[in-house]
Coordinates of C-alpha atoms in Angstrom, one line a residue:
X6 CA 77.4 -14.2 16.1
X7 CA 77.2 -15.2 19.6
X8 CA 74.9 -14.3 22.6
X9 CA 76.0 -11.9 25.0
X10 CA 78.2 -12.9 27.7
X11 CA 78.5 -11.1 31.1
X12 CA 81.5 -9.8 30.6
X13 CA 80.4 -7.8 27.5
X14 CA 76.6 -7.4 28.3
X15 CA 74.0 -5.9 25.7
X16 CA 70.6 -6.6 27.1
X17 CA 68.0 -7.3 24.9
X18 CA 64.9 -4.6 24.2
X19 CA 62.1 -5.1 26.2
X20 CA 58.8 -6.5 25.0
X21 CA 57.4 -3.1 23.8
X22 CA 54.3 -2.1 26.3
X23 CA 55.5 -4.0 29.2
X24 CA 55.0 -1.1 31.1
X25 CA 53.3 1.8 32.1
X26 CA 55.8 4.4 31.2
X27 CA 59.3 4.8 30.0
X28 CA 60.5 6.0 33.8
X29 CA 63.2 4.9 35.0
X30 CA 63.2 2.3 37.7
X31 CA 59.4 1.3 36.8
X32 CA 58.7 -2.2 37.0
X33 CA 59.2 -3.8 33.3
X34 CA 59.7 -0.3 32.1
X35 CA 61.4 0.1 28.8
X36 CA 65.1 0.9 29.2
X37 CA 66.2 4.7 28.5
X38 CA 69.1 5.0 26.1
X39 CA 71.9 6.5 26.8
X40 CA 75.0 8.3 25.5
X41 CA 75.7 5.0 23.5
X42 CA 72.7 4.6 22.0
X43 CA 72.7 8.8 20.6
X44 CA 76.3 8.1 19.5
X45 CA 74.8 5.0 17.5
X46 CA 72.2 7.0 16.1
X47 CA 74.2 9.7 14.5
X48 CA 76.5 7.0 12.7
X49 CA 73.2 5.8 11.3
X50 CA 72.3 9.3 9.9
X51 CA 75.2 9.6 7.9
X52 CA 74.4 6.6 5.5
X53 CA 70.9 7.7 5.5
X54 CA 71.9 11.2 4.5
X55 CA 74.6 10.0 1.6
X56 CA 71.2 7.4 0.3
X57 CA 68.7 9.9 0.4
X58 CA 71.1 12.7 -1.5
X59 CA 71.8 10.2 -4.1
X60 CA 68.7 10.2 -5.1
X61 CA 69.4 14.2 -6.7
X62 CA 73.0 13.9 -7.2
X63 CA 73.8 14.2 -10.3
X64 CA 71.6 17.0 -11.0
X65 CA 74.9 19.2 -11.9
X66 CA 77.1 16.0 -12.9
X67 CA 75.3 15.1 -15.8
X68 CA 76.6 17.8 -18.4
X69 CA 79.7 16.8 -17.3
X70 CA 79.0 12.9 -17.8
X71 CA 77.7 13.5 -21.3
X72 CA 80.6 15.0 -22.1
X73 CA 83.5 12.5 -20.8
X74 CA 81.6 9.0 -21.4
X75 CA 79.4 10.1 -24.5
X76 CA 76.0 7.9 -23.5
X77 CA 73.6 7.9 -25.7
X78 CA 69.8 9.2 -24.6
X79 CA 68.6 6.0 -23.4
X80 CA 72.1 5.6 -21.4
X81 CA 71.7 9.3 -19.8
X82 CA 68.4 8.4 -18.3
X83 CA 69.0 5.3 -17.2
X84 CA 72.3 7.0 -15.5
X85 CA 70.1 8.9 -13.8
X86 CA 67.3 6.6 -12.9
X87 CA 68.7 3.4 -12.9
X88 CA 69.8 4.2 -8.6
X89 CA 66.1 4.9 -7.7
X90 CA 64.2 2.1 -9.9
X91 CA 66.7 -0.5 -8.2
X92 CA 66.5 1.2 -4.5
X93 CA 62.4 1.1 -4.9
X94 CA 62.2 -2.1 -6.3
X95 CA 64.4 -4.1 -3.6
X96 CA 63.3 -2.2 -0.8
X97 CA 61.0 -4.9 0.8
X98 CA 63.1 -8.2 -0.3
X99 CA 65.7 -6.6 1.8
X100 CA 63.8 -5.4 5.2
X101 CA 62.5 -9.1 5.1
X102 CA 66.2 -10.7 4.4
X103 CA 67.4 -7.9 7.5
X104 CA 65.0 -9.6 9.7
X105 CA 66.1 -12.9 8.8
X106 CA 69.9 -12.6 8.8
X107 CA 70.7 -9.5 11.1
X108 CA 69.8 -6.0 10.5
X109 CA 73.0 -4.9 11.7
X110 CA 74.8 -7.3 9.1
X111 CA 72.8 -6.5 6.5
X112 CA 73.3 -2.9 7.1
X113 CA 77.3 -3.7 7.1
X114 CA 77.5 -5.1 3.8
X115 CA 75.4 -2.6 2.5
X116 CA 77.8 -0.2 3.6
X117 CA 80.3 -1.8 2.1
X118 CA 78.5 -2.5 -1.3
X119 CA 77.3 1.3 -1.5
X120 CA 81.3 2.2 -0.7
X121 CA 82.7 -0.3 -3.5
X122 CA 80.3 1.1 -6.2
X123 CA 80.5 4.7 -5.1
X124 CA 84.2 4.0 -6.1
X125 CA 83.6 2.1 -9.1
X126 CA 80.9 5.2 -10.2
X127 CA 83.8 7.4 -9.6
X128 CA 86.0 6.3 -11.4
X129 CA 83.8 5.0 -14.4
X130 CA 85.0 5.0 -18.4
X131 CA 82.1 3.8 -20.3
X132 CA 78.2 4.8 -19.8
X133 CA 78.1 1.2 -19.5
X134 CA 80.3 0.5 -16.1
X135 CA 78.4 4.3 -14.8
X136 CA 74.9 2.5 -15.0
X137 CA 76.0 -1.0 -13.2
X138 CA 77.4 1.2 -10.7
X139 CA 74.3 2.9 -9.8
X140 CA 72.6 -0.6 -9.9
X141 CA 74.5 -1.7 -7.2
X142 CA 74.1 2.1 -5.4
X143 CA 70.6 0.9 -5.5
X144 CA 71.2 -2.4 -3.9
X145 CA 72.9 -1.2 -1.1
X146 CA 70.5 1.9 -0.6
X147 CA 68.1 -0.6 -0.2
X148 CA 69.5 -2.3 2.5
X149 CA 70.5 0.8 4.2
X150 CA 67.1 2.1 4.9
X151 CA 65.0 -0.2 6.6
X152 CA 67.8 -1.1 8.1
X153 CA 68.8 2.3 9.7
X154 CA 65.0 2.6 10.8
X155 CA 64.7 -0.9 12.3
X156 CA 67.5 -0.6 13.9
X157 CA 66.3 2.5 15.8
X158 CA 63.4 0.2 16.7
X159 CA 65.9 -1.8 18.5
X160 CA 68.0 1.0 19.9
X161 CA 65.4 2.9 21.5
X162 CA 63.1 0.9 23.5
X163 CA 61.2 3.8 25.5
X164 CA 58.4 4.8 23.5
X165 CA 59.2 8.8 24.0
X166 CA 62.7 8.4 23.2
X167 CA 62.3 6.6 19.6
X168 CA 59.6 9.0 18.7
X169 CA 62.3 11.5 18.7
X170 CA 65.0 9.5 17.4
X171 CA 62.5 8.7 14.2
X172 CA 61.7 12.7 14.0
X173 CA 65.7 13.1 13.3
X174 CA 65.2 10.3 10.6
X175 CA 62.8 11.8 8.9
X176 CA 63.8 15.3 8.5
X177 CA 67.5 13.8 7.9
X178 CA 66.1 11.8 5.1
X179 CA 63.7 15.3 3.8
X180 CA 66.7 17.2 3.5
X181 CA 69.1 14.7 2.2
X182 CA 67.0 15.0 -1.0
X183 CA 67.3 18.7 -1.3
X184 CA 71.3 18.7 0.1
X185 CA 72.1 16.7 -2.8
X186 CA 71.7 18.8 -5.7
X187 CA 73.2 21.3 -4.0
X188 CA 76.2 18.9 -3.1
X189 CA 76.3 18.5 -6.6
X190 CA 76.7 21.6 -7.9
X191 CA 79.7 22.5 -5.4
X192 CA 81.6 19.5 -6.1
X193 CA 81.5 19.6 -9.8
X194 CA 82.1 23.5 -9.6
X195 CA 85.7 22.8 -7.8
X196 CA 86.7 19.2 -8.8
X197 CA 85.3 16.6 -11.6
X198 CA 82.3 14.5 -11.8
X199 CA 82.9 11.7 -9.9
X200 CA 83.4 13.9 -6.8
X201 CA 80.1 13.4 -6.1
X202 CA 80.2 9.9 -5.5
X203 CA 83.7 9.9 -3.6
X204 CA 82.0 12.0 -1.0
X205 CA 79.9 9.0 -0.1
X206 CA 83.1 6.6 1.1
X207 CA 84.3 8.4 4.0
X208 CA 80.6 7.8 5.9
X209 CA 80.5 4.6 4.6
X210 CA 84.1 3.4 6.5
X211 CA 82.7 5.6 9.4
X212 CA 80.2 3.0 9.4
X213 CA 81.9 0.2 8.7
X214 CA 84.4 1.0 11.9
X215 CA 82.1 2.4 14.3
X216 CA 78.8 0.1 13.5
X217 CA 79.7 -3.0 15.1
X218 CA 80.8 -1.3 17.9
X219 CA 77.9 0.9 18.9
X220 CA 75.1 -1.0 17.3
X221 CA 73.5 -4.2 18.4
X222 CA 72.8 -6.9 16.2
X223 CA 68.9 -8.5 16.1
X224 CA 67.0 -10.3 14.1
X225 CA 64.2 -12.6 13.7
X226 CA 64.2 -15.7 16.1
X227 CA 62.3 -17.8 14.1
X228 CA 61.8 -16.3 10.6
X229 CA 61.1 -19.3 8.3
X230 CA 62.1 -20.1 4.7
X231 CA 62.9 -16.9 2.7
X232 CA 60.4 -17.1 -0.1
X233 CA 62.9 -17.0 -3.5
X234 CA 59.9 -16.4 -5.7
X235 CA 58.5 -13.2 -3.9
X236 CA 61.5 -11.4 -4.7
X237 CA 61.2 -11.3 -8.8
X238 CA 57.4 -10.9 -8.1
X239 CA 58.2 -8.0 -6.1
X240 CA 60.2 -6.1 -8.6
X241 CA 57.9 -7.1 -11.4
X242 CA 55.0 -5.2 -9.0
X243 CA 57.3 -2.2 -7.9
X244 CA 59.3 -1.5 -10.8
X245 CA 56.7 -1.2 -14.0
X246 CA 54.1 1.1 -12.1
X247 CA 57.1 3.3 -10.4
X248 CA 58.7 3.6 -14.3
X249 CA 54.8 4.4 -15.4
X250 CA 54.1 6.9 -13.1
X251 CA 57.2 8.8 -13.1
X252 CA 57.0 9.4 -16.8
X253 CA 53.3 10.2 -16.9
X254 CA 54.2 13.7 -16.1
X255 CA 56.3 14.3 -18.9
X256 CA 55.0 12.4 -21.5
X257 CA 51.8 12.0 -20.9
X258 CA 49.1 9.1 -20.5
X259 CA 50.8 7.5 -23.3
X260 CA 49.2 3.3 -24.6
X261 CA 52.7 2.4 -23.0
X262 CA 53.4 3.4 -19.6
X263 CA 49.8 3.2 -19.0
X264 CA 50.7 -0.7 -19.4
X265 CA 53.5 -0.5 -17.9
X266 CA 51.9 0.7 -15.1
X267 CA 48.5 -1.7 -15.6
X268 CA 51.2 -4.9 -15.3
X269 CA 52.6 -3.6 -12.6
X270 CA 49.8 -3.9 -10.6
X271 CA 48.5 -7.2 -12.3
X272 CA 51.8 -8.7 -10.9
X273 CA 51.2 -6.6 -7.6
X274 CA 48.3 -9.0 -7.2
X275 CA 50.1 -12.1 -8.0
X276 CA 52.4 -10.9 -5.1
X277 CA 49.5 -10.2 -2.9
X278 CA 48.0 -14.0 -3.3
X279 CA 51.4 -15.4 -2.7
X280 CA 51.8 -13.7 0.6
X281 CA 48.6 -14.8 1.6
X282 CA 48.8 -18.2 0.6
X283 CA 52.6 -19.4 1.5
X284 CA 53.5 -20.3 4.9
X285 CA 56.5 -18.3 5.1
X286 CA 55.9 -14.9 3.5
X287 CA 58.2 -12.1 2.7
X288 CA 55.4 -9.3 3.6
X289 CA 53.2 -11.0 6.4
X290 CA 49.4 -10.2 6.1
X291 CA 49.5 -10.5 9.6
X292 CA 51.3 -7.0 9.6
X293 CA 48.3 -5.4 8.6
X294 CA 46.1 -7.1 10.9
X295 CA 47.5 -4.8 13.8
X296 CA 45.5 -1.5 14.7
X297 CA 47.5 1.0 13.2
X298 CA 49.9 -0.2 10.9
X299 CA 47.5 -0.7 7.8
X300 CA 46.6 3.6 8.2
X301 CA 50.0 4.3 8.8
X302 CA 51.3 3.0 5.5
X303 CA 47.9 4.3 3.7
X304 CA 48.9 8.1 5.4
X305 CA 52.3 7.8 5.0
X306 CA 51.8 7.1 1.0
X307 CA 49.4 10.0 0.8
X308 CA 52.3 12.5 3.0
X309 CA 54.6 11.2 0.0
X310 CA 52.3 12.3 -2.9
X311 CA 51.8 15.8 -1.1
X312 CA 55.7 16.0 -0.7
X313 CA 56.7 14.9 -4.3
X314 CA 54.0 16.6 -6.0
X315 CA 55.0 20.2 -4.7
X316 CA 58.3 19.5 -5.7
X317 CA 57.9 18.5 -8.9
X318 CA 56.2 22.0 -9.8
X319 CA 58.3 24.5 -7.3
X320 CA 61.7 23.2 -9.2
X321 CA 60.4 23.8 -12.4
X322 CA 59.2 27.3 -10.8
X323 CA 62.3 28.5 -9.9
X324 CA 64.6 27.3 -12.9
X325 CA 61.8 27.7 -15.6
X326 CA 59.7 30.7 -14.3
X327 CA 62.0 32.8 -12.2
X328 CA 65.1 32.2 -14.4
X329 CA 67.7 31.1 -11.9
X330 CA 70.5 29.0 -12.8
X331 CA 70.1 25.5 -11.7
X332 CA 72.5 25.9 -8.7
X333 CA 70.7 29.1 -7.5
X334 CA 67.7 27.1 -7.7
X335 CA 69.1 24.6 -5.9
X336 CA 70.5 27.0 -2.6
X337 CA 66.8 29.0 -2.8
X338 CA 65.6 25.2 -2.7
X339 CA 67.4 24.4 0.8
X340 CA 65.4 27.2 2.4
X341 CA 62.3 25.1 2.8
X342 CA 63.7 22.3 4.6
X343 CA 64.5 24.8 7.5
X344 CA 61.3 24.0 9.0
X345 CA 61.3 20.0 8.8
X346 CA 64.1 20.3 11.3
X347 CA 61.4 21.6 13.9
X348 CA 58.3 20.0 12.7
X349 CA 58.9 16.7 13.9
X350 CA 60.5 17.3 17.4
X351 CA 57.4 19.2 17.6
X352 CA 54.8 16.5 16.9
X353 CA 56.6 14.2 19.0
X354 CA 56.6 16.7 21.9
X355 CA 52.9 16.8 21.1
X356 CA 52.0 13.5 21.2
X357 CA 54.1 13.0 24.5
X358 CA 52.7 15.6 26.1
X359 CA 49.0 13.6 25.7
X360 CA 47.4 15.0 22.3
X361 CA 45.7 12.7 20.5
X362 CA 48.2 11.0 17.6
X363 CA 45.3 11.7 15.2
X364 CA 45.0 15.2 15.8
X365 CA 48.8 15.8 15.4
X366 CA 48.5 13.6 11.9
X367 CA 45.8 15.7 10.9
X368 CA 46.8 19.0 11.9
X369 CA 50.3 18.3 9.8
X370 CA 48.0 17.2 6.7
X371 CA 46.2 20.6 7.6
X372 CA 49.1 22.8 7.3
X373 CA 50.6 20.8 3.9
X374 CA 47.2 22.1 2.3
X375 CA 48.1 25.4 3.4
X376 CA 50.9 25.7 2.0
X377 CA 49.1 23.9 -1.4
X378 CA 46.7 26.8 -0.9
X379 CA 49.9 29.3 -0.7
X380 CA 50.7 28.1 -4.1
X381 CA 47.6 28.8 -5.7
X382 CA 48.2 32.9 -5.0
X383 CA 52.0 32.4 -6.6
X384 CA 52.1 34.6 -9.9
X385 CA 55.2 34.9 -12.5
X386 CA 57.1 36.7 -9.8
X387 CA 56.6 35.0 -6.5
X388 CA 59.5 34.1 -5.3
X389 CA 59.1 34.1 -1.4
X390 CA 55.2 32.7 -1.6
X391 CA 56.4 29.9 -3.3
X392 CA 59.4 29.1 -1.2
X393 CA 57.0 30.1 2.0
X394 CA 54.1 27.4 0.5
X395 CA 57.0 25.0 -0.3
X396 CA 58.4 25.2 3.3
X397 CA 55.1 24.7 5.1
X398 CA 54.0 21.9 2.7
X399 CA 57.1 19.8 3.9
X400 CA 56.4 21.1 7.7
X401 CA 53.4 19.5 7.2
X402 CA 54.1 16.3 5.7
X403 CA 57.2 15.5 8.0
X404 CA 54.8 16.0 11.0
X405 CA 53.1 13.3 9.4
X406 CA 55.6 11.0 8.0
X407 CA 57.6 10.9 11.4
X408 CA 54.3 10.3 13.5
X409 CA 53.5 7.9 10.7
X410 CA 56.7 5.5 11.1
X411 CA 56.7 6.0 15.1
X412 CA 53.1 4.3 14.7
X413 CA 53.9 1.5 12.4
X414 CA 57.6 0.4 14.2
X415 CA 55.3 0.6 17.7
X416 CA 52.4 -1.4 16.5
X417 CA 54.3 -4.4 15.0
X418 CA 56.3 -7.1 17.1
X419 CA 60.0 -6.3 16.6
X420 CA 61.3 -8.9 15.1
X421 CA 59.5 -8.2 11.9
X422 CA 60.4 -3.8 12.6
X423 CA 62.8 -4.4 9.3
X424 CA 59.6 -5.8 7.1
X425 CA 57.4 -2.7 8.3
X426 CA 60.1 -0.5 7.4
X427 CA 60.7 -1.8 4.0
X428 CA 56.9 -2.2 3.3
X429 CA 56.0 1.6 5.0
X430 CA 59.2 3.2 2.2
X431 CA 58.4 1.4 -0.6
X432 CA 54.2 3.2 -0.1
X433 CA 56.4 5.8 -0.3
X434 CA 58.1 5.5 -3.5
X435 CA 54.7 4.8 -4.7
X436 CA 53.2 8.0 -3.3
X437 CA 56.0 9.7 -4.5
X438 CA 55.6 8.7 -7.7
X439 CA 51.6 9.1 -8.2
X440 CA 51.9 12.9 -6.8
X441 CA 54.6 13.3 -9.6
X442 CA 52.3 11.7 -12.2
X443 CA 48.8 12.8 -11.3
X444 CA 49.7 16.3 -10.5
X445 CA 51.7 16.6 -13.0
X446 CA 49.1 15.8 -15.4
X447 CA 47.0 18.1 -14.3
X448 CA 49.7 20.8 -14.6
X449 CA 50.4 19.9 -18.3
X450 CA 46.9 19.9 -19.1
X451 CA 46.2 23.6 -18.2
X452 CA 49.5 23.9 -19.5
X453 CA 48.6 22.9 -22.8
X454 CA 45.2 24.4 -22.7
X455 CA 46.8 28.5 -21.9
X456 CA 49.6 28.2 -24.2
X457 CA 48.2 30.1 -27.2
X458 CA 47.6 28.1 -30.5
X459 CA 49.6 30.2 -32.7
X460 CA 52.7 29.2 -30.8
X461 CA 55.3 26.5 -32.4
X462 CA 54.0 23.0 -31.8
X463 CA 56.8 22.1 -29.6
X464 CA 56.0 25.4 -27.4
X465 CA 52.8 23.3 -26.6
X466 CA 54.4 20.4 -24.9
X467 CA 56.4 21.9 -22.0
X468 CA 57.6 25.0 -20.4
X469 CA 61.0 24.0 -21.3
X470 CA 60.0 23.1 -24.4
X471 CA 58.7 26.8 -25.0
X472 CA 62.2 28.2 -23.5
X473 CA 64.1 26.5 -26.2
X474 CA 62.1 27.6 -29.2
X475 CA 61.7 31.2 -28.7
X476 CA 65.1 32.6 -29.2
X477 CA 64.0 31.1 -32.4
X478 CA 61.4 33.4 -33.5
X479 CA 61.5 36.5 -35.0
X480 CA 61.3 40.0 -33.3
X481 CA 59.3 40.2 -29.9
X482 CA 57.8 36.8 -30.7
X483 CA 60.3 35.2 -28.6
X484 CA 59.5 37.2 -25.7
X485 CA 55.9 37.1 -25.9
X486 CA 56.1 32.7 -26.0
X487 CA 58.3 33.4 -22.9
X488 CA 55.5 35.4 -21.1
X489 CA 52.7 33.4 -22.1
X490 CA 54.4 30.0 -21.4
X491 CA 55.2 30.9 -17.9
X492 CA 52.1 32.3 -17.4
X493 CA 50.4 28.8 -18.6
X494 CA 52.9 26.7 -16.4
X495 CA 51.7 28.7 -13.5
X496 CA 48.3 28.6 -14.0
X497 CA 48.6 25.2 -14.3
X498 CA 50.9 25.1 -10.8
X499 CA 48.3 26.7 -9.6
X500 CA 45.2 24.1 -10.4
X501 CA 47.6 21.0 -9.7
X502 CA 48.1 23.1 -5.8
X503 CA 44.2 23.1 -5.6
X504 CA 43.5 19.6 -6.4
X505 CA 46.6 18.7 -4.0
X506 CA 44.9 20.7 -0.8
X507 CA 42.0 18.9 -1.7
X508 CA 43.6 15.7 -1.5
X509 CA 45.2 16.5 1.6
X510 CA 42.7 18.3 3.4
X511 CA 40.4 14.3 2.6
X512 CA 43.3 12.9 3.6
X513 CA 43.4 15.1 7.3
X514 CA 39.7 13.2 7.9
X515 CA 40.8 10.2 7.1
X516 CA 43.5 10.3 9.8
X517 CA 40.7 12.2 12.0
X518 CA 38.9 9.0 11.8
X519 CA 41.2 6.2 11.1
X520 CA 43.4 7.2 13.9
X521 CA 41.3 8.2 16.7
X522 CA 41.1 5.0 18.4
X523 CA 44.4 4.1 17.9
X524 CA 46.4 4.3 21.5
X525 CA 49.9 3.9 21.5
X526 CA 50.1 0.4 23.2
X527 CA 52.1 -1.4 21.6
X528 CA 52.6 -4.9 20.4
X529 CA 54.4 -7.3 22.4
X530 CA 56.8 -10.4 20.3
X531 CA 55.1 -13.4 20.0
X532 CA 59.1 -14.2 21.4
X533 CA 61.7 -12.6 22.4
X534 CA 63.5 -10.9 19.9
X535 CA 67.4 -12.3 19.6
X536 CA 70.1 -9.3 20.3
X537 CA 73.9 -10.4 19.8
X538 CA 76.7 -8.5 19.8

């Protein structure tokens, strides 16, 4: 990796704030991007998209992968799982090695790591060779993300032009999630299983070609040692409370993920004390020290557990309650992410346009406990409030999560933008994974308490549960389990959408206050950021 020479110039960003505005032709005003830089920015969308759809691809693939490779019932979850406990746990080890050897490289093998295993996935003959697969689809997913995003950093230096570019990140990465299962379904509907992961190598070469062309290389000029040690403390904080908290929901507060979870954060602390003691740390303290960042990652976790608990109950709604198959539920389930493609762009064209950032924040947290609040009115046959209440819940908490990562990227010096990214997704995972498991609870608890005694023991556990015993009984039995179970389930959807307005309306003062001083000057690089080509 060399410096660039004048024949092949790639000038470097410049220090963030420098100037007044992002005009053209201002003194030490931030450079516009141009074509190029666009160009580069779609090629970073598309691994985005394939990581962010991985995440619910093998919704339909599963039946399938039972039936070709035979795994066992700890195999089939850990199948499905294994790609987002590796992805969550790695997530800062590699923002902070990204900063240290080159985002762009790191980002490259990635690429090529989530391309070799997609293949290997494919092409898999034992439940065995499927779950190292989707290991090392984890790996590279979590190189690809705060990668992508701090390379946007780099990309667009004006402050007006990355707040867009960010906006297309976000809602990319929204509806990646919900593209995926619907992905799923068509490709196993017309070819085989591994179809689904096959679709992820084309991108990936896309990348591979195009990326060191259009996309500038950076990184940290003087990162120090990389801490070894932080890494396994890192997954030992990240993995045992993300595993705790996404089975909370359906087993309950069960003696062992409530330790799970309960070590988790023990070793989280360990981690914490080792940041702050070491000279060279993974996750600088110093990060949180600037205005800004330390609410952004709060608000950004809070957006998370709005967006995941929703989803947990409107999937169940449609498959469970309405009836639908699971790839009708899946298309009715696209229909919400039509607004996250205009919520952003229209919070950045807010904030622009001189509204105060914490207004915006708190006006998207607003209109997520709306659409909470639209839930609570859904009955057994609701069908366009709840995909209504579902669509302005993600409205509201892109606004959020897009204002939320244009705040952190332009309040930390930008050689450490891969760090913020890593350390902002990963509050995400965990926000994600505390709306699932405290929402969720709440759900099953009016759940359980509706569902009438006489009705089978198993009836009493879940909805689905309920749906598979009734055909069982005798006479009109059946049907009447059916009727009261979905009646419980969306009762209990319906106090699980209170408590999560409440949570959001708190959490639309907390941005009110802990935003309202915060300008958007932003801070300079203790040095000069290096940019090669």
């Amino acid at each position: 990796m060399t410096n660039p020479s004048a024949s092949n110039p790639v000038p470097p960003p410049t220090p963030p704030g420098s100037g007044t505005s992002g005009t053209p032709g201002a003194p030490g005003a931030p450079a516009r991007a141009g074509r190029r830089e666009w160009t580069a920015l779609g090629v970073l969308m598309l691994p985005l998209l394939l990581v962010s759809m991985d995440v619910s691809v093998l919704y339909f693939a599963i039946p399938q992968i039972s039936a070709d490779l035979e795994p066992t019932g700890t195999q089939q979850l850990w199948i499905f799982d294994m790609y987002a406990f590796v992805l969550a746990g790695l997530l800062m080890t590699m923002g902070s090695l990204g900063d240290r050897i080159g985002r762009r490289r790191l980002l490259l093998v990635g690429a090529a790591a989530f391309g070799a295993a997609s293949l290997v996935a494919a092409y898999a003959d034992s439940a065995e060779t499927l779950i190292a697969a989707r290991a090392v689809l984890g790996i590279g997913g979590a190189t690809l993300m705060p990668s992508t995003l701090a390379i946007i950093r780099t990309l667009f230096t004006d402050r007006a032009q990355r707040s867009k570019a960010i906006g297309l990140w976000s809602g990319v990465m929204t509806a990646g999630v919900a593209l995926g299962s619907v992905m799923s379904g068509v490709l196993v509907e017309h070819f085989w299983w591994g179809s689904v992961f096959l679709v992820n190598l084309p991108a990936m070469v896309l990348l591979l070609i195009l990326g060191p062309i259009l996309l500038p290389e950076s990184k940290n000029p003087a990162p120090g040692r990389f801490d070894l040690l932080s890494v396994p403390l890192s997954l030992a904080a990240v993995l045992p409370v993300i595993y705790g908290l996404k089975e909370i929901p359906s087993e309950g507060w069960n003696v062992r993920y409530v330790m799970s979870v309960t070590v988790g954060l023990l070793f989280a602390a360990l981690f914490v004390h080792r940041q702050r003691t070491i000279e060279s740390p993974m996750i600088p303290p110093s990060l949180f020290r600037g205005r800004g960042f330390a609410p952004a990652v709060s608000l950004n976790l809070l957006s998370s557990f709005g967006m995941m608990g929703s989803a947990l109950f409107t999937t169940q709604y449609l498959q469970s309650v309405l009836g639908k198959s699971s790839m009708e539920a899946a298309l009715w389930g696209l229909l919400p992410t039509v607004l996250v493609g205009v919520a952003a762009p229209v919070a950045a064209q807010l904030v622009q346009r001189g509204v105060n950032r914490a207004y915006v924040v708190s006006g998207g947290f607003v209109l997520a406990a709306c659409g909470y609040g639209m839930l609570t009115a859904a009955g057994t046959d609701s069908l366009w409030l709840v995909l209504a209440g579902a669509g302005v819940i993600a409205a509201g908490i892109v606004t959020v999560m897009s204002q939320m990562m244009d705040l952190a990227l332009g309040t930390v010096p930008v050689e450490k933008a891969g760090t913020a990214s890593s350390v902002l997704e990963t509050g995400a995972e965990f926000g994600g994974a505390l709306g699932m498991a405290l929402l969720g609870s709440i759900g099953t608890a009016v759940y359980r308490h509706d569902i009438p005694d006489a009705a089978p023991a198993a009836a009493h556990e879940t909805l689905g549960a309920a749906l598979a015993v009734a055909p069982q009984l005798p006479g009109r039995a059946g049907d009447a389990l059916v009727s009261a179970a979905r009646e419980a389930f969306t009762s209990g959807m319906q106090a699980a959408a209170v408590a999560g307005a409440l949570l959001l309306l708190g959490a639309a003062v907390l941005a009110a206050v802990s935003l309202r001083q915060v300008r958007v000057r932003e801070t300079e690089s203790a040095e000069p950021e290096k940019v090669c080509v």
